[in-house]
PDB file of C-alpha atoms in Angstrom:
ATOM      1  CA  MET L  26     -27.301  13.841  -5.915  1.00 41.00           C
ATOM      2  CA  SER L  27     -24.856  16.148  -4.154  1.00 40.00           C
ATOM      3  CA  THR L  28     -21.279  15.388  -3.223  1.00 45.00           C
ATOM      4  CA  PRO L  29     -20.654  14.727   0.482  1.00 47.00           C
ATOM      5  CA  VAL L  30     -19.220  17.732   2.297  1.00 44.00           C
ATOM      6  CA  SER L  31     -16.094  15.738   3.251  1.00 49.00           C
ATOM      7  CA  ASN L  32     -15.173  15.457  -0.453  1.00 47.00           C
ATOM      8  CA  ARG L  33     -15.546  19.172  -1.130  1.00 53.00           C
ATOM      9  CA  LYS L  34     -12.597  21.517  -1.021  1.00 57.00           C
ATOM     10  CA  TYR L  35     -12.497  25.094  -2.140  1.00 72.00           C
ATOM     11  CA  GLY L  36     -10.694  25.235  -5.468  1.00 82.00           C
ATOM     12  CA  ALA L  37     -10.542  21.446  -5.826  1.00 90.00           C
ATOM     13  CA  GLN L  38     -10.556  20.047  -9.343  1.00 93.00           C
ATOM     14  CA  LYS L  39     -12.612  16.986 -10.195  1.00 95.00           C
ATOM     15  CA  ILE L  40     -10.427  14.286 -11.766  1.00 96.00           C
ATOM     16  CA  ARG L  41     -11.748  10.937 -13.003  1.00 98.00           C
ATOM     17  CA  LEU L  42      -9.273   8.174 -12.221  1.00 98.00           C
ATOM     18  CA  THR L  43      -9.819   4.982 -14.200  1.00 98.00           C
ATOM     19  CA  ILE L  44      -7.952   1.959 -12.901  1.00 99.00           C
ATOM     20  CA  LEU L  45      -7.922  -0.480 -15.787  1.00 99.00           C
ATOM     21  CA  CYS L  46      -5.805  -3.376 -14.548  1.00 99.00           C
ATOM     22  CA  ALA L  47      -2.593  -4.579 -12.953  1.00 99.00           C
ATOM     23  CA  ARG L  48      -0.047  -6.833 -14.635  1.00 98.00           C
ATOM     24  CA  ASN L  49       2.693  -9.220 -13.562  1.00 98.00           C
ATOM     25  CA  LEU L  50       1.993  -9.055  -9.824  1.00 97.00           C
ATOM     26  CA  VAL L  51       4.320 -10.971  -7.520  1.00 94.00           C
ATOM     27  CA  ARG L  52       3.240 -14.440  -6.421  1.00 91.00           C
ATOM     28  CA  ARG L  53       3.896 -14.630  -2.681  1.00 87.00           C
ATOM     29  CA  ASP L  54       2.169 -17.961  -2.030  1.00 87.00           C
ATOM     30  CA  LEU L  55       3.554 -21.117  -3.609  1.00 88.00           C
ATOM     31  CA  PHE L  56       0.246 -22.940  -3.959  1.00 92.00           C
ATOM     32  CA  ARG L  57      -2.351 -20.183  -4.489  1.00 95.00           C
ATOM     33  CA  LEU L  58      -2.695 -17.135  -6.678  1.00 97.00           C
ATOM     34  CA  PRO L  59      -3.673 -13.858  -4.960  1.00 96.00           C
ATOM     35  CA  ASP L  60      -7.141 -12.271  -5.027  1.00 97.00           C
ATOM     36  CA  PRO L  61      -5.938  -8.720  -5.821  1.00 98.00           C
ATOM     37  CA  PHE L  62      -7.805  -5.483  -5.231  1.00 98.00           C
ATOM     38  CA  ALA L  63      -6.626  -1.881  -5.455  1.00 98.00           C
ATOM     39  CA  LYS L  64      -7.049   0.828  -2.839  1.00 97.00           C
ATOM     40  CA  ILE L  65      -7.011   4.427  -4.086  1.00 98.00           C
ATOM     41  CA  SER L  66      -6.469   7.302  -1.668  1.00 98.00           C
ATOM     42  CA  VAL L  67      -6.044  11.039  -2.102  1.00 97.00           C
ATOM     43  CA  ASP L  68      -3.303  11.956   0.339  1.00 92.00           C
ATOM     44  CA  GLY L  69      -4.515  14.041   3.269  1.00 83.00           C
ATOM     45  CA  SER L  70      -8.109  14.453   2.057  1.00 90.00           C
ATOM     46  CA  GLY L  71      -9.828  11.393   3.509  1.00 92.00           C
ATOM     47  CA  GLN L  72     -10.950  10.210   0.056  1.00 98.00           C
ATOM     48  CA  VAL L  73     -10.439   6.429  -0.112  1.00 98.00           C
ATOM     49  CA  TYR L  74     -11.852   3.963  -2.632  1.00 98.00           C
ATOM     50  CA  SER L  75     -11.358   0.247  -3.302  1.00 98.00           C
ATOM     51  CA  THR L  76     -11.916  -1.909  -6.350  1.00 98.00           C
ATOM     52  CA  ASN L  77     -13.514  -5.326  -6.112  1.00 98.00           C
ATOM     53  CA  ALA L  78     -11.147  -8.248  -5.604  1.00 98.00           C
ATOM     54  CA  VAL L  79     -10.477 -10.426  -8.643  1.00 98.00           C
ATOM     55  CA  LYS L  80     -10.116 -14.107  -7.785  1.00 98.00           C
ATOM     56  CA  ALA L  81      -6.889 -16.073  -8.322  1.00 98.00           C
ATOM     57  CA  THR L  82      -4.846 -13.964 -10.759  1.00 98.00           C
ATOM     58  CA  LEU L  83      -1.557 -12.107 -11.181  1.00 98.00           C
ATOM     59  CA  ASP L  84      -3.171  -9.907 -13.874  1.00 99.00           C
ATOM     60  CA  PRO L  85      -6.440  -8.500 -12.445  1.00 99.00           C
ATOM     61  CA  LYS L  86      -8.745  -6.416 -14.644  1.00 99.00           C
ATOM     62  CA  TRP L  87     -10.899  -3.866 -12.815  1.00 99.00           C
ATOM     63  CA  ASN L  88     -11.833  -1.214 -15.401  1.00 98.00           C
ATOM     64  CA  THR L  89     -13.478   0.985 -12.761  1.00 98.00           C
ATOM     65  CA  HIS L  90     -13.426   4.740 -12.331  1.00 97.00           C
ATOM     66  CA  TYR L  91     -13.585   7.100  -9.378  1.00 98.00           C
ATOM     67  CA  ASP L  92     -14.190  10.845  -9.268  1.00 97.00           C
ATOM     68  CA  LEU L  93     -11.507  12.425  -7.082  1.00 97.00           C
ATOM     69  CA  TYR L  94     -11.399  16.024  -5.860  1.00 96.00           C
ATOM     70  CA  LEU L  95      -7.818  17.308  -5.898  1.00 95.00           C
ATOM     71  CA  THR L  96      -6.221  20.588  -4.929  1.00 92.00           C
ATOM     72  CA  LYS L  97      -2.783  21.583  -6.245  1.00 89.00           C
ATOM     73  CA  GLY L  98      -0.919  19.873  -3.410  1.00 92.00           C
ATOM     74  CA  ASP L  99      -2.818  16.558  -3.458  1.00 95.00           C
ATOM     75  CA  GLY L 100      -1.143  13.350  -4.558  1.00 96.00           C
ATOM     76  CA  ILE L 101      -2.732   9.966  -5.198  1.00 98.00           C
ATOM     77  CA  THR L 102      -1.618   6.627  -3.764  1.00 97.00           C
ATOM     78  CA  ILE L 103      -2.717   3.386  -5.402  1.00 98.00           C
ATOM     79  CA  SER L 104      -1.879   0.248  -3.439  1.00 97.00           C
ATOM     80  CA  VAL L 105      -2.556  -3.333  -4.512  1.00 97.00           C
ATOM     81  CA  TRP L 106      -3.460  -5.967  -1.922  1.00 96.00           C
ATOM     82  CA  ASN L 107      -4.254  -9.675  -1.745  1.00 95.00           C
ATOM     83  CA  GLN L 108      -7.731  -9.863  -0.201  1.00 95.00           C
ATOM     84  CA  ARG L 109      -7.084 -13.390   1.030  1.00 91.00           C
ATOM     85  CA  LYS L 110      -4.160 -12.237   3.230  1.00 90.00           C
ATOM     86  CA  VAL L 111      -5.008  -8.635   4.119  1.00 86.00           C
ATOM     87  CA  HIS L 112      -6.620  -9.428   7.495  1.00 80.00           C
ATOM     88  CA  LYS L 113      -4.106 -11.998   8.748  1.00 74.00           C
ATOM     89  CA  ARG L 114      -1.149  -9.802   9.743  1.00 76.00           C
ATOM     90  CA  GLN L 115      -0.317  -6.122   9.376  1.00 73.00           C
ATOM     91  CA  GLY L 116       0.904  -5.617   5.802  1.00 72.00           C
ATOM     92  CA  SER L 117       0.872  -9.317   4.912  1.00 78.00           C
ATOM     93  CA  GLY L 118      -1.429  -8.884   1.906  1.00 91.00           C
ATOM     94  CA  PHE L 119       0.572  -6.013   0.371  1.00 93.00           C
ATOM     95  CA  LEU L 120       1.503  -6.534  -3.302  1.00 95.00           C
ATOM     96  CA  GLY L 121       2.834  -3.052  -4.145  1.00 95.00           C
ATOM     97  CA  CYS L 122       1.926   0.598  -4.527  1.00 96.00           C
ATOM     98  CA  VAL L 123       2.491   3.639  -6.663  1.00 96.00           C
ATOM     99  CA  ARG L 124       2.449   7.238  -5.431  1.00 96.00           C
ATOM    100  CA  ILE L 125       1.491   9.877  -7.979  1.00 97.00           C
ATOM    101  CA  GLN L 126       3.036  13.152  -6.810  1.00 96.00           C
ATOM    102  CA  PRO L 127       0.978  16.367  -7.189  1.00 94.00           C
ATOM    103  CA  SER L 128       3.179  17.622 -10.052  1.00 94.00           C
ATOM    104  CA  THR L 129       2.864  14.263 -11.825  1.00 96.00           C
ATOM    105  CA  VAL L 130      -0.950  14.280 -11.505  1.00 94.00           C
ATOM    106  CA  HIS L 131      -1.087  17.353 -13.740  1.00 90.00           C
ATOM    107  CA  LYS L 132       1.415  15.863 -16.237  1.00 95.00           C
ATOM    108  CA  LEU L 133      -0.553  12.597 -16.557  1.00 96.00           C
ATOM    109  CA  LYS L 134      -3.958  14.269 -16.756  1.00 95.00           C
ATOM    110  CA  ASP L 135      -5.700  13.880 -20.142  1.00 96.00           C
ATOM    111  CA  THR L 136      -2.830  11.851 -21.668  1.00 97.00           C
ATOM    112  CA  GLY L 137      -4.575   8.472 -21.977  1.00 97.00           C
ATOM    113  CA  TYR L 138      -3.700   5.253 -20.178  1.00 98.00           C
ATOM    114  CA  GLN L 139      -0.379   5.141 -18.340  1.00 98.00           C
ATOM    115  CA  CYS L 140       1.583   2.113 -17.131  1.00 98.00           C
ATOM    116  CA  LEU L 141       2.970   2.824 -13.645  1.00 97.00           C
ATOM    117  CA  GLU L 142       5.511   0.538 -11.974  1.00 97.00           C
ATOM    118  CA  LEU L 143       4.543  -0.776  -8.535  1.00 96.00           C
ATOM    119  CA  CYS L 144       7.066  -0.271  -5.743  1.00 94.00           C
ATOM    120  CA  GLU L 145       7.515  -1.126  -2.066  1.00 88.00           C
ATOM    121  CA  ASP L 146       6.341   2.081  -0.373  1.00 75.00           C
ATOM    122  CA  GLY L 147       5.876   4.836  -2.935  1.00 58.00           C
ATOM    123  CA  SER L 148       9.586   5.719  -2.873  1.00 57.00           C
ATOM    124  CA  GLY L 149      10.501   3.801  -6.022  1.00 58.00           C
ATOM    125  CA  GLU L 150      12.101   0.849  -4.192  1.00 57.00           C
ATOM    126  CA  THR L 151      10.964  -2.440  -5.761  1.00 60.00           C
ATOM    127  CA  CYS L 152      12.458  -4.895  -3.241  1.00 66.00           C
ATOM    128  CA  GLY L 153      10.092  -7.890  -3.139  1.00 81.00           C
ATOM    129  CA  VAL L 154       7.490  -6.142  -5.312  1.00 90.00           C
ATOM    130  CA  ARG L 155       6.812  -6.627  -8.997  1.00 94.00           C
ATOM    131  CA  GLY L 156       4.172  -5.474 -11.444  1.00 97.00           C
ATOM    132  CA  GLN L 157       2.483  -2.503 -13.027  1.00 98.00           C
ATOM    133  CA  VAL L 158      -0.863  -0.793 -12.717  1.00 98.00           C
ATOM    134  CA  ILE L 159      -2.572   0.808 -15.740  1.00 99.00           C
ATOM    135  CA  VAL L 160      -4.476   4.036 -15.013  1.00 98.00           C
ATOM    136  CA  SER L 161      -5.951   7.068 -16.722  1.00 98.00           C
ATOM    137  CA  LEU L 162      -6.574  10.542 -15.264  1.00 98.00           C
ATOM    138  CA  LEU L 163      -9.157  12.777 -16.954  1.00 97.00           C
ATOM    139  CA  SER L 164     -10.212  16.341 -16.164  1.00 94.00           C
ATOM    140  CA  ARG L 165     -13.895  16.519 -15.350  1.00 84.00           C
ATOM    141  CA  ASP L 166     -15.832  19.683 -14.500  1.00 67.00           C
ATOM    142  CA  GLY L 167     -13.183  22.173 -13.394  1.00 48.00           C
ATOM    143  CA  ALA L 168     -12.946  23.817  -9.982  1.00 47.00           C
ATOM    144  CA  ARG L 169     -15.452  23.092  -7.208  1.00 45.00           C
ATOM    145  CA  GLY L 170     -16.616  25.197  -4.348  1.00 42.00           C
ATOM    146  CA  GLU L 171     -15.534  28.540  -5.737  1.00 41.00           C
ATOM    147  CA  PRO L 172     -17.946  31.379  -5.069  1.00 36.00           C
ATOM    148  CA  ALA L 173     -20.168  32.289  -8.002  1.00 36.00           C
ATOM    149  CA  SER L 174     -19.265  35.581  -9.642  1.00 37.00           C
ATOM    150  CA  ALA L 175     -21.811  38.385  -9.393  1.00 39.00           C
ATOM    151  CA  ALA L 176     -23.146  39.195 -12.838  1.00 36.00           C
TER     152      ALA L 176
END
């Protein structure tokens, strides 16, 4: 099965992102636990993926992986949302996010699971947000879309 054209970029590297779990999420509702899911996006490329929601927990376990196609300037944003609240008001289901800068993507690649602190908007501010997300980035098959060399 071929990769959709929208996911292909000349010189893009295939990276497998595994999102294992989140821990210690903030409880915004007094009487109910959230149904968290994670949204993964490659900044500026149109690649967007979502995990399944896990019912009634502050410590969801997803253990899912996604193959992302990244160029040198691409960062990754992982945001965590409460599925129960996401459609009620703009931003009302937001539980936190982490932005992995392009330079950090290459530092974290092939280093095992990493615990990343959730923040308000990717800037590092944690006002009203708590928790961590555990991820792994692995190199896959090298560059894509480069012309074959004449032999």
